[in-house]
XYZ file of N, CA and C in Angstrom:
690
model
N 9.774 18.466 -8.736
C 8.089 18.245 -8.828
C 7.295 18.361 -7.496
N 6.152 18.699 -7.557
C 5.630 18.873 -6.254
C 5.350 17.317 -5.525
N 5.333 17.351 -4.343
C 4.962 15.895 -3.629
C 3.567 15.743 -3.709
N 3.256 14.370 -3.465
C 1.805 14.099 -3.253
C 1.845 13.532 -1.980
N 2.868 13.158 -0.981
C 2.745 12.345 0.109
C 4.012 12.729 0.771
N 3.894 13.372 1.902
C 5.077 13.657 2.770
C 4.742 13.477 4.082
N 5.687 12.957 4.726
C 6.004 12.424 6.136
C 6.831 13.523 7.038
N 6.726 13.756 8.002
C 7.667 14.808 8.764
C 7.799 14.166 10.294
N 8.841 13.829 10.665
C 9.018 13.454 12.056
C 8.423 12.693 12.647
N 7.494 11.921 11.764
C 6.578 11.175 12.307
C 6.966 9.867 13.651
N 6.415 9.756 14.648
C 6.821 9.096 15.534
C 5.399 8.496 16.279
N 5.395 7.250 16.715
C 4.298 6.439 17.060
C 4.729 5.458 18.280
N 4.262 5.808 19.512
C 4.761 5.010 20.516
C 3.761 4.582 21.284
N 3.996 3.039 21.600
C 3.017 2.417 22.590
C 3.682 2.075 24.176
N 3.521 2.733 24.918
C 4.190 2.914 26.278
C 5.683 3.211 25.792
N 6.432 2.928 26.260
C 8.184 2.752 25.959
C 8.310 2.283 24.507
N 7.747 1.496 23.903
C 8.130 1.111 22.465
C 7.774 2.083 21.609
N 8.585 2.338 20.518
C 8.462 3.362 19.267
C 8.296 2.499 18.290
N 6.969 2.334 17.734
C 6.654 1.883 16.368
C 7.521 2.327 15.393
N 6.897 3.526 15.239
C 7.952 4.449 14.390
C 8.631 5.577 15.124
N 9.651 5.965 14.711
C 10.411 6.881 15.706
C 11.314 7.964 14.596
N 10.406 9.124 14.306
C 11.147 10.405 13.557
C 11.283 9.961 12.249
N 10.345 9.489 11.544
C 10.304 9.000 10.039
C 10.407 10.410 9.222
N 10.782 10.676 8.144
C 10.907 11.373 6.986
C 10.756 10.943 5.844
N 10.126 11.421 4.958
C 10.143 10.900 3.499
C 9.347 11.827 2.665
N 9.477 12.064 1.459
C 8.252 12.823 0.630
C 8.269 11.703 -0.889
N 7.062 11.517 -1.478
C 7.044 10.822 -2.760
C 6.251 11.975 -3.512
N 6.465 11.740 -4.934
C 6.173 12.565 -5.954
C 5.099 11.857 -6.956
N 4.250 12.625 -7.477
C 3.142 11.913 -8.179
C 3.460 11.123 -9.331
N 3.071 10.041 -9.711
C 3.572 8.923 -10.992
C 4.446 7.798 -10.341
N 4.853 7.786 -9.016
C 5.795 7.169 -8.171
C 5.420 5.680 -7.783
N 5.730 4.618 -8.226
C 5.538 3.350 -7.507
C 6.361 3.030 -6.711
N 6.237 3.261 -5.062
C 7.274 3.017 -4.214
C 7.062 1.726 -3.386
N 8.024 0.816 -3.082
C 8.046 -0.270 -2.176
C 8.527 0.592 -0.910
N 7.515 -0.263 0.025
C 7.988 0.143 1.638
C 8.278 -1.605 2.145
N 9.827 -1.275 2.341
C 10.277 -2.620 2.654
C 10.745 -2.526 3.906
N 11.265 -3.567 4.952
C 11.737 -3.698 6.119
C 10.910 -4.989 6.579
N 12.065 -5.705 7.660
C 11.414 -6.764 8.139
C 10.198 -6.653 9.143
N 9.870 -7.971 9.687
C 8.681 -7.919 10.583
C 8.834 -6.585 11.515
N 7.870 -5.954 12.231
C 8.016 -4.816 13.466
C 9.186 -3.714 13.006
N 9.056 -3.272 11.827
C 9.775 -2.402 11.424
C 8.800 -1.020 11.217
N 7.388 -1.267 11.243
C 6.823 0.116 11.322
C 6.109 0.181 9.891
N 5.843 -0.642 8.903
C 5.123 -0.439 7.760
C 3.906 -0.209 7.895
N 3.348 -1.222 8.851
C 1.770 -1.347 9.052
C 1.248 0.018 9.933
N 1.911 0.181 10.585
C 1.828 1.343 11.731
C 1.844 2.560 10.527
N 2.834 3.018 10.023
C 3.079 3.980 8.986
C 1.623 4.088 8.074
N 1.427 2.955 7.518
C 0.268 3.293 6.595
C -1.014 3.592 7.157
N -1.137 3.044 8.639
C -2.471 3.145 9.356
C -2.769 4.754 9.880
N -1.567 5.141 10.019
C -1.526 6.439 10.469
C -2.079 7.611 9.136
N -1.260 7.165 7.732
C -1.577 7.740 6.899
C -2.883 7.800 6.163
N -3.868 6.488 6.520
C -4.924 6.122 6.108
C -5.801 7.057 7.301
N -5.521 7.489 8.134
C -6.269 8.062 9.119
C -6.960 7.165 10.259
N -6.209 5.863 10.165
C -6.753 5.224 11.254
C -5.836 4.811 12.440
N -5.028 5.434 12.454
C -4.179 5.921 13.900
C -3.632 7.258 14.109
N -3.757 7.932 15.339
C -3.049 8.794 15.649
C -1.760 8.943 15.941
N -0.906 9.722 15.364
C 0.939 9.636 15.820
C 0.499 10.452 17.293
N 1.977 9.970 17.633
C 2.364 10.396 19.166
C 2.851 11.842 18.369
N 3.825 12.140 17.581
C 4.471 13.333 17.084
C 4.421 13.465 15.698
N 4.855 14.430 15.281
C 5.024 14.500 13.686
C 3.789 14.410 13.006
N 3.805 14.454 11.554
C 2.724 14.713 10.702
C 2.829 14.006 9.323
N 1.651 13.667 8.598
C 1.558 13.002 7.188
C 0.671 13.970 6.659
N 1.213 14.653 5.196
C 0.703 15.800 4.790
C 0.225 14.861 3.209
N -1.080 14.747 2.893
C -1.646 13.792 1.659
C -1.945 15.034 0.920
N -1.347 15.280 -0.286
C -2.112 16.452 -1.430
C -2.213 17.721 -0.714
N -1.117 18.035 -0.227
C -0.891 19.580 0.587
C -1.759 19.815 1.963
N -2.498 18.427 2.315
C -3.308 18.726 3.698
C -3.057 17.841 4.329
N -3.053 18.146 5.732
C -2.708 16.764 6.944
C -3.799 15.986 6.907
N -3.271 14.901 7.280
C -4.394 13.881 7.478
C -5.645 14.146 7.970
N -6.719 13.838 7.386
C -8.151 14.300 8.005
C -9.020 13.592 7.278
N -10.179 14.398 7.232
C -11.605 14.201 6.510
C -11.123 14.354 4.891
N -10.314 15.466 4.525
C -9.987 15.357 2.759
C -9.391 14.333 2.745
N -8.059 14.060 3.587
C -7.092 13.150 2.520
C -7.985 11.571 2.704
N -8.839 11.323 3.586
C -9.324 9.937 3.213
C -10.116 10.458 2.175
N -10.651 11.269 1.630
C -11.397 11.397 0.261
C -10.478 11.302 -0.830
N -9.009 11.319 -0.898
C -8.370 11.177 -1.596
C -7.284 10.174 -1.787
N -7.426 8.974 -0.370
C -6.540 8.149 -0.038
C -7.120 6.852 -0.325
N -6.766 6.179 -1.228
C -7.221 4.685 -1.356
C -6.476 3.421 -0.583
N -6.969 2.855 0.531
C -6.217 2.213 1.316
C -6.556 0.788 1.125
N -5.706 -0.027 1.323
C -5.782 -1.495 1.228
C -5.192 -2.280 2.460
N -6.009 -2.669 3.301
C -5.365 -3.094 5.031
C -4.747 -4.642 4.563
N -3.998 -4.743 5.462
C -2.981 -6.196 5.387
C -4.179 -7.524 5.647
N -5.497 -7.374 5.954
C -6.283 -8.236 6.476
C -7.617 -7.775 5.849
N -8.574 -9.054 5.710
C -10.142 -8.783 5.231
C -10.388 -7.527 5.869
N -11.105 -6.563 5.660
C -11.653 -5.343 6.489
C -13.201 -5.576 6.076
N -14.148 -6.293 5.212
C -15.377 -6.317 5.066
C -15.863 -7.687 5.774
N -16.978 -7.179 6.177
C -17.865 -8.122 6.749
C -17.938 -9.674 5.826
N -17.614 -10.485 6.602
C -17.518 -12.056 5.857
C -18.974 -12.617 5.297
N -20.138 -11.815 5.796
C -21.161 -12.503 5.467
C -21.669 -11.372 4.173
N -20.896 -10.345 3.981
C -21.197 -9.748 2.245
C -21.185 -10.262 1.359
N -21.458 -10.197 0.296
C -21.195 -10.823 -0.933
C -20.597 -9.438 -1.584
N -19.821 -9.993 -2.970
C -18.590 -9.074 -3.626
C -19.791 -7.909 -4.256
N -20.684 -8.185 -4.580
C -21.691 -7.194 -4.929
C -22.015 -6.465 -3.708
N -22.414 -6.670 -2.531
C -22.223 -5.754 -1.561
C -21.272 -4.949 -1.345
N -20.033 -5.702 -1.621
C -19.080 -4.677 -1.406
C -19.039 -3.639 -2.192
N -19.300 -3.856 -3.628
C -19.259 -2.962 -4.685
C -20.310 -1.678 -4.282
N -21.381 -2.195 -3.918
C -22.328 -0.917 -3.454
C -21.955 -0.296 -2.260
N -21.477 -0.692 -0.975
C -20.874 -0.034 0.293
C -19.914 0.716 -0.664
N -18.878 0.625 -1.231
C -17.990 1.437 -1.906
C -18.325 2.530 -2.679
N -19.400 2.491 -3.242
C -19.996 3.289 -4.386
C -20.611 4.517 -3.446
N -21.320 3.931 -2.345
C -21.824 4.971 -1.049
C -20.993 5.574 -0.577
N -19.668 5.304 -0.260
C -18.779 5.604 0.450
C -17.617 6.906 -0.075
N -17.743 6.371 -1.196
C -16.621 7.120 -1.974
C -17.139 7.634 -3.575
N -16.984 9.036 -3.638
C -17.602 9.816 -4.713
C -16.300 9.417 -6.118
N -15.278 9.140 -5.635
C -14.478 8.609 -7.006
C -14.065 7.406 -7.247
N -15.273 6.366 -6.694
C -15.384 5.152 -7.217
C -16.310 4.718 -8.103
N -15.435 4.126 -9.080
C -15.807 3.519 -10.658
C -16.597 2.319 -10.165
N -17.733 2.257 -10.294
C -18.419 1.145 -10.284
C -18.669 0.162 -11.140
N -18.366 0.880 -12.562
C -18.375 -0.026 -13.882
C -17.018 -0.531 -14.195
N -15.881 -0.018 -13.341
C -14.511 -0.702 -13.473
C -14.811 -1.841 -12.526
N -15.377 -1.640 -10.941
C -15.447 -2.597 -10.285
C -16.265 -3.615 -10.796
N -17.263 -3.557 -11.376
C -18.229 -4.767 -11.663
C -17.742 -5.489 -12.941
N -16.406 -4.926 -13.527
C -15.470 -5.460 -14.599
C -15.001 -6.491 -13.886
N -15.023 -6.899 -12.466
C -14.114 -8.018 -11.885
C -13.951 -9.070 -12.709
N -12.834 -9.856 -12.325
C -12.969 -11.049 -13.346
C -14.015 -12.346 -12.784
N -14.557 -13.104 -13.722
C -15.588 -13.591 -13.558
C -14.958 -14.935 -12.187
N -13.689 -15.365 -11.849
C -13.620 -16.295 -10.778
C -13.660 -15.438 -9.492
N -14.186 -14.532 -9.262
C -14.321 -13.870 -8.153
C -15.758 -14.014 -7.633
N -16.815 -14.513 -8.469
C -17.909 -14.908 -8.431
C -18.849 -13.942 -7.487
N -19.214 -12.961 -8.092
C -19.894 -11.710 -7.476
C -20.938 -11.856 -6.412
N -21.589 -12.990 -6.894
C -22.779 -13.548 -5.777
C -21.992 -14.249 -4.489
N -20.943 -14.791 -4.664
C -20.817 -15.624 -3.230
C -20.196 -14.584 -2.003
N -20.252 -15.273 -0.744
C -20.182 -14.472 0.436
C -18.664 -14.595 0.309
N -18.278 -13.189 0.981
C -16.890 -13.340 1.249
C -16.202 -14.702 2.137
N -16.796 -14.817 3.007
C -16.486 -16.016 4.183
C -16.163 -17.194 3.422
N -16.795 -17.204 2.071
C -16.733 -18.594 1.538
C -15.494 -18.656 0.339
N -15.169 -17.522 0.172
C -14.089 -17.385 -0.683
C -12.611 -17.690 -0.343
N -12.066 -17.937 -1.259
C -10.180 -18.436 -0.906
C -9.812 -17.072 -0.521
N -8.465 -17.470 0.148
C -7.849 -15.978 0.767
C -7.243 -15.361 -0.577
N -6.965 -16.217 -1.464
C -6.332 -15.400 -2.938
C -7.809 -14.677 -3.496
N -9.046 -15.329 -3.734
C -10.163 -14.532 -4.273
C -10.428 -13.471 -3.378
N -10.403 -13.334 -1.961
C -10.948 -12.237 -1.287
C -9.776 -10.898 -1.298
N -8.360 -11.510 -1.561
C -7.232 -10.431 -2.068
C -7.402 -9.564 -3.338
N -8.021 -10.599 -4.370
C -8.376 -10.076 -5.539
C -9.440 -9.042 -5.561
N -10.216 -9.377 -4.784
C -11.709 -8.827 -4.550
C -11.394 -7.176 -4.015
N -10.580 -7.602 -2.870
C -10.168 -6.509 -1.864
C -9.769 -5.183 -3.155
N -8.238 -5.857 -3.618
C -7.499 -5.246 -4.378
C -8.486 -4.286 -5.610
N -9.406 -5.068 -6.063
C -10.206 -4.392 -7.200
C -10.929 -3.292 -6.764
N -11.558 -3.605 -5.345
C -12.037 -2.325 -4.847
C -11.537 -1.251 -4.532
N -9.946 -1.190 -4.202
C -9.178 -0.318 -4.007
C -9.003 0.592 -4.937
N -8.268 -0.455 -5.934
C -7.765 0.300 -7.275
C -9.043 0.782 -8.612
N -10.384 0.624 -7.824
C -11.311 1.182 -8.514
C -11.870 2.489 -8.452
N -10.840 3.210 -7.239
C -11.238 4.514 -6.717
C -10.324 5.491 -7.922
N -10.261 6.544 -7.983
C -9.603 7.459 -8.583
C -8.552 8.547 -7.900
N -8.013 7.641 -6.925
C -7.558 8.270 -5.840
C -6.298 8.901 -6.300
N -5.622 9.885 -5.429
C -4.433 10.418 -5.653
C -3.356 9.978 -4.881
N -3.560 8.793 -3.782
C -2.717 8.224 -2.971
C -3.038 6.651 -3.199
N -2.708 5.792 -3.437
C -3.036 4.384 -3.032
C -1.937 3.814 -1.904
N -2.386 3.158 -0.835
C -1.690 2.547 -0.055
C -1.981 1.315 0.292
N -0.926 0.184 -0.279
C -1.551 -1.315 -0.507
C -0.805 -1.874 0.859
N -1.015 -2.385 1.843
C -0.403 -3.338 2.653
C -0.279 -4.683 2.378
N 0.820 -5.084 2.483
C 1.070 -6.539 2.099
C -0.291 -7.096 0.809
N -0.170 -6.502 -0.572
C -1.280 -7.008 -1.353
C -0.825 -8.306 -1.872
N 0.231 -8.925 -1.963
C 0.565 -10.072 -2.233
C 0.816 -11.276 -1.133
N 0.168 -11.070 0.138
C 0.285 -11.733 0.830
C -0.141 -12.948 1.039
N 0.084 -14.469 1.364
C -0.413 -15.528 1.384
C -1.217 -15.986 0.156
N -0.872 -15.380 -1.517
C -1.624 -15.945 -2.337
C -0.582 -16.719 -3.337
N -1.148 -17.464 -4.199
C -0.429 -18.176 -5.171
C 0.474 -17.069 -5.964
N 1.308 -17.729 -6.899
C 1.989 -17.017 -7.817
C 1.027 -16.520 -9.080
N 0.037 -17.499 -9.535
C -0.787 -17.071 -10.295
C -1.643 -15.514 -9.641
N -2.006 -15.746 -8.700
C -2.813 -14.652 -7.865
C -1.983 -13.269 -8.108
N -0.674 -13.496 -7.481
C 0.376 -12.505 -7.586
C 0.445 -11.935 -8.864
N 0.497 -12.409 -9.898
C 0.634 -11.897 -11.145
C -0.428 -10.930 -11.549
N -1.767 -11.541 -11.291
C -2.905 -10.752 -11.582
C -2.865 -9.586 -10.692
N -2.593 -9.601 -9.478
C -2.761 -8.462 -8.428
C -1.658 -7.331 -8.870
N -0.458 -7.602 -9.409
C 0.598 -6.945 -9.836
C -0.267 -6.143 -11.292
N -0.585 -6.716 -12.276
C -1.025 -6.326 -13.424
C -2.230 -5.283 -13.076
N -2.808 -5.624 -11.981
C -4.458 -4.710 -11.600
C -3.690 -3.507 -11.242
N -2.390 -3.634 -10.349
C -1.982 -2.252 -9.876
C -1.346 -1.198 -11.012
N -0.733 -2.051 -11.817
C 0.190 -1.426 -13.025
C -1.270 -0.739 -13.930
N -1.966 -1.287 -13.831
C -3.106 -0.768 -14.914
C -4.473 0.121 -14.007
N -3.947 0.470 -13.125
C -5.330 1.045 -12.221
C -4.510 2.168 -11.487
N -3.594 2.869 -11.833
C -3.263 3.841 -11.274
C -2.643 5.212 -12.415
N -3.072 6.497 -12.129
C -2.723 7.245 -13.101
C -1.373 8.024 -12.926
N -0.699 8.781 -13.599
C 0.799 9.359 -13.334
C 0.551 10.672 -12.364
N -0.961 10.981 -12.074
C -0.510 12.196 -11.046
C -1.154 11.638 -9.859
N -1.060 10.521 -9.517
C -1.185 9.642 -8.408
C 0.164 8.770 -7.894
N 0.424 8.677 -6.559
C 1.310 7.892 -6.259
C 0.705 6.506 -5.381
N 1.547 5.470 -5.522
C 1.113 4.556 -4.906
C 2.239 3.734 -4.330
N 2.124 3.431 -2.729
C 2.947 2.607 -2.463
C 2.438 1.603 -1.806
N 3.317 0.466 -1.822
C 2.848 -0.779 -1.242
C 3.859 -1.460 -0.363
N 3.526 -2.174 0.649
C 4.423 -2.893 1.580
C 4.786 -4.552 0.985
N 5.738 -5.065 1.320
C 5.786 -6.196 0.968
C 6.708 -6.840 1.468
N 7.172 -8.565 1.542
C 8.472 -8.914 1.610
C 8.418 -9.839 0.788
N 7.678 -9.923 -0.341
C 8.131 -11.014 -1.934
C 8.452 -9.554 -2.540
N 10.122 -9.135 -2.358
C 10.728 -7.812 -2.736
C 11.047 -8.573 -4.458
N 11.464 -9.940 -4.805
C 11.390 -10.462 -6.020
C 10.448 -10.236 -7.099
N 9.167 -10.474 -6.446
C 8.203 -10.250 -7.308
C 7.705 -9.111 -7.748
N 8.052 -7.734 -7.009
C 7.394 -6.702 -7.363
C 8.645 -5.593 -7.858
N 9.691 -5.746 -7.891
C 10.952 -5.150 -7.813
C 11.002 -4.448 -8.997
N 10.438 -5.330 -10.346
C 10.626 -5.114 -11.460
C 9.586 -3.803 -12.161
N 8.577 -3.805 -11.150
C 7.558 -2.457 -11.084
C 7.435 -1.439 -10.574
N 8.890 -1.246 -9.463
C 8.950 -0.430 -8.304
C 10.062 1.106 -9.278
N 9.719 2.040 -8.876
C 10.437 3.501 -9.011
C 11.471 3.579 -8.111
N 10.962 3.431 -6.937
C 11.536 3.652 -5.651
C 11.533 3.171 -4.347
N 12.333 2.856 -3.478
C 12.064 1.583 -2.629
C 12.391 2.880 -1.154
N 11.725 2.337 -0.050
C 11.856 3.214 1.162
C 12.035 2.109 2.340
N 13.272 1.798 2.603
C 13.696 0.889 3.783
C 13.494 1.373 5.125
N 12.483 0.679 5.782
C 12.313 1.017 7.303
C 13.317 -0.042 8.166
N 13.561 0.632 9.314
C 14.555 -0.452 10.228
C 14.319 0.041 11.433
N 13.522 -0.515 12.571
C 13.613 -0.363 14.167
C 12.674 1.109 13.959
N 11.454 1.270 13.199
C 10.738 2.373 13.039
C 11.272 3.604 12.356
N 12.668 3.615 11.858
C 13.054 4.602 11.058
C 13.422 4.490 9.869
N 13.699 5.448 8.719
C 13.830 5.332 7.608
C 15.428 5.018 7.391
N 15.825 3.996 7.105
C 17.389 3.226 6.556
C 17.673 4.199 5.623
N 16.769 4.131 4.278
C 17.178 4.623 3.187
C 15.993 4.958 2.344
N 15.916 6.046 1.573
C 14.824 6.116 0.520
C 15.599 6.159 -0.897
N 15.455 5.375 -1.957
C 16.267 5.648 -2.974
C 15.392 5.282 -4.246
N 16.115 5.804 -5.590
C 15.542 5.211 -6.951
C 15.798 3.474 -7.116
N 15.146 2.896 -7.662
C 15.616 1.407 -7.407
C 16.691 1.719 -8.771
N 16.763 1.979 -10.238
C 17.878 1.988 -10.795
C 19.276 2.814 -10.228
N 18.845 3.554 -9.358
C 20.211 3.984 -8.855
C 20.590 3.109 -7.835
N 19.678 2.219 -7.089
C 20.377 1.798 -6.119
C 21.051 0.194 -6.856
N 20.401 -0.126 -8.051
C 21.060 -1.193 -8.537
C 22.313 -0.933 -8.951
N 22.780 0.530 -9.667
C 23.916 0.753 -10.083
C 24.707 1.002 -9.037
N 24.241 1.223 -7.946
C 25.144 1.712 -6.815
C 26.003 0.402 -6.425
N 25.006 -0.566 -6.325
C 25.282 -1.766 -5.400
C 25.880 -2.991 -6.014
N 25.315 -2.996 -7.635
C 25.660 -3.783 -8.502
C 24.443 -4.937 -8.268
N 23.751 -4.883 -7.207
C 22.932 -6.120 -7.087
C 21.239 -5.625 -7.228
N 20.203 -6.684 -6.898
C 18.972 -6.589 -7.155
C 18.747 -5.913 -5.978
N 17.231 -5.267 -6.134
C 16.502 -5.032 -4.581
C 16.871 -5.907 -3.495
N 16.335 -6.940 -4.187
C 15.993 -8.282 -3.254
C 17.430 -8.697 -2.609
N 18.329 -8.681 -3.287
C 19.812 -9.149 -2.746
C 20.023 -8.149 -2.076
N 20.068 -6.722 -2.274
C 20.359 -5.727 -1.382
C 19.504 -5.711 0.240
N 18.142 -6.048 -0.063
C 17.408 -6.112 1.085
C 17.955 -7.186 1.903
N 18.372 -8.310 1.363
C 18.771 -9.517 2.278
C 20.140 -8.926 2.868
N 20.892 -8.390 2.142
C 22.352 -8.135 2.740
C 21.929 -7.171 3.884
N 21.100 -6.291 3.775
C 20.915 -5.163 5.033
C 20.299 -5.802 5.878
N 19.438 -6.591 5.801
C 18.803 -7.228 7.194
C 19.194 -8.542 7.312
N 20.246 -9.145 6.809
C 20.520 -10.475 7.367
C 20.866 -10.653 8.779
N 20.526 -11.619 9.199
C 20.306 -11.805 10.751
C 21.727 -11.906 11.160
């Protein structure tokens, strides 16, 4: 099958420190991929480069057969690991902004956000969990080819996690791919098709979840704890 997301020899250096060091992998459409690794393993740097927010030192990222640039931003829906919208915005303001910026944005879908998001409330007055849900709804209301979700479950309660996972599963199509990074592996491994494990800025392993479980006799969460134990 053709790939939708390819990373070739990707390196990002800050002075003498390599946040990424020769990363290679490929993802095919229809896959929900977990990007896993401890803090400072390069997950956020990889996503920011893929979203066109950082420039690599060397190497390349190819999305839908095109190097990262203006075109790939139009087909990539990125959820950052922190609130990226002005806190004085209301959710309605955010919907209007996305509708202006992205031609693939489905305003009807976004306006169907759950009642507890309180469309008229300012972002700054929302709880962290509500902010996370709102940003995710905006991100998943695009008909993108690639979704990049950086820690979508971070800092929210279990009920919010269930809502977020349900939103993810029901809002991306089989001709798209979705990658999410998280430390909460036990909460998401049941929905993952593949995992990519990063360590010290390198790909330690890419594997199908079912194959990994069969090979190791462990859950992905248990395997992660074994690989990265102190």
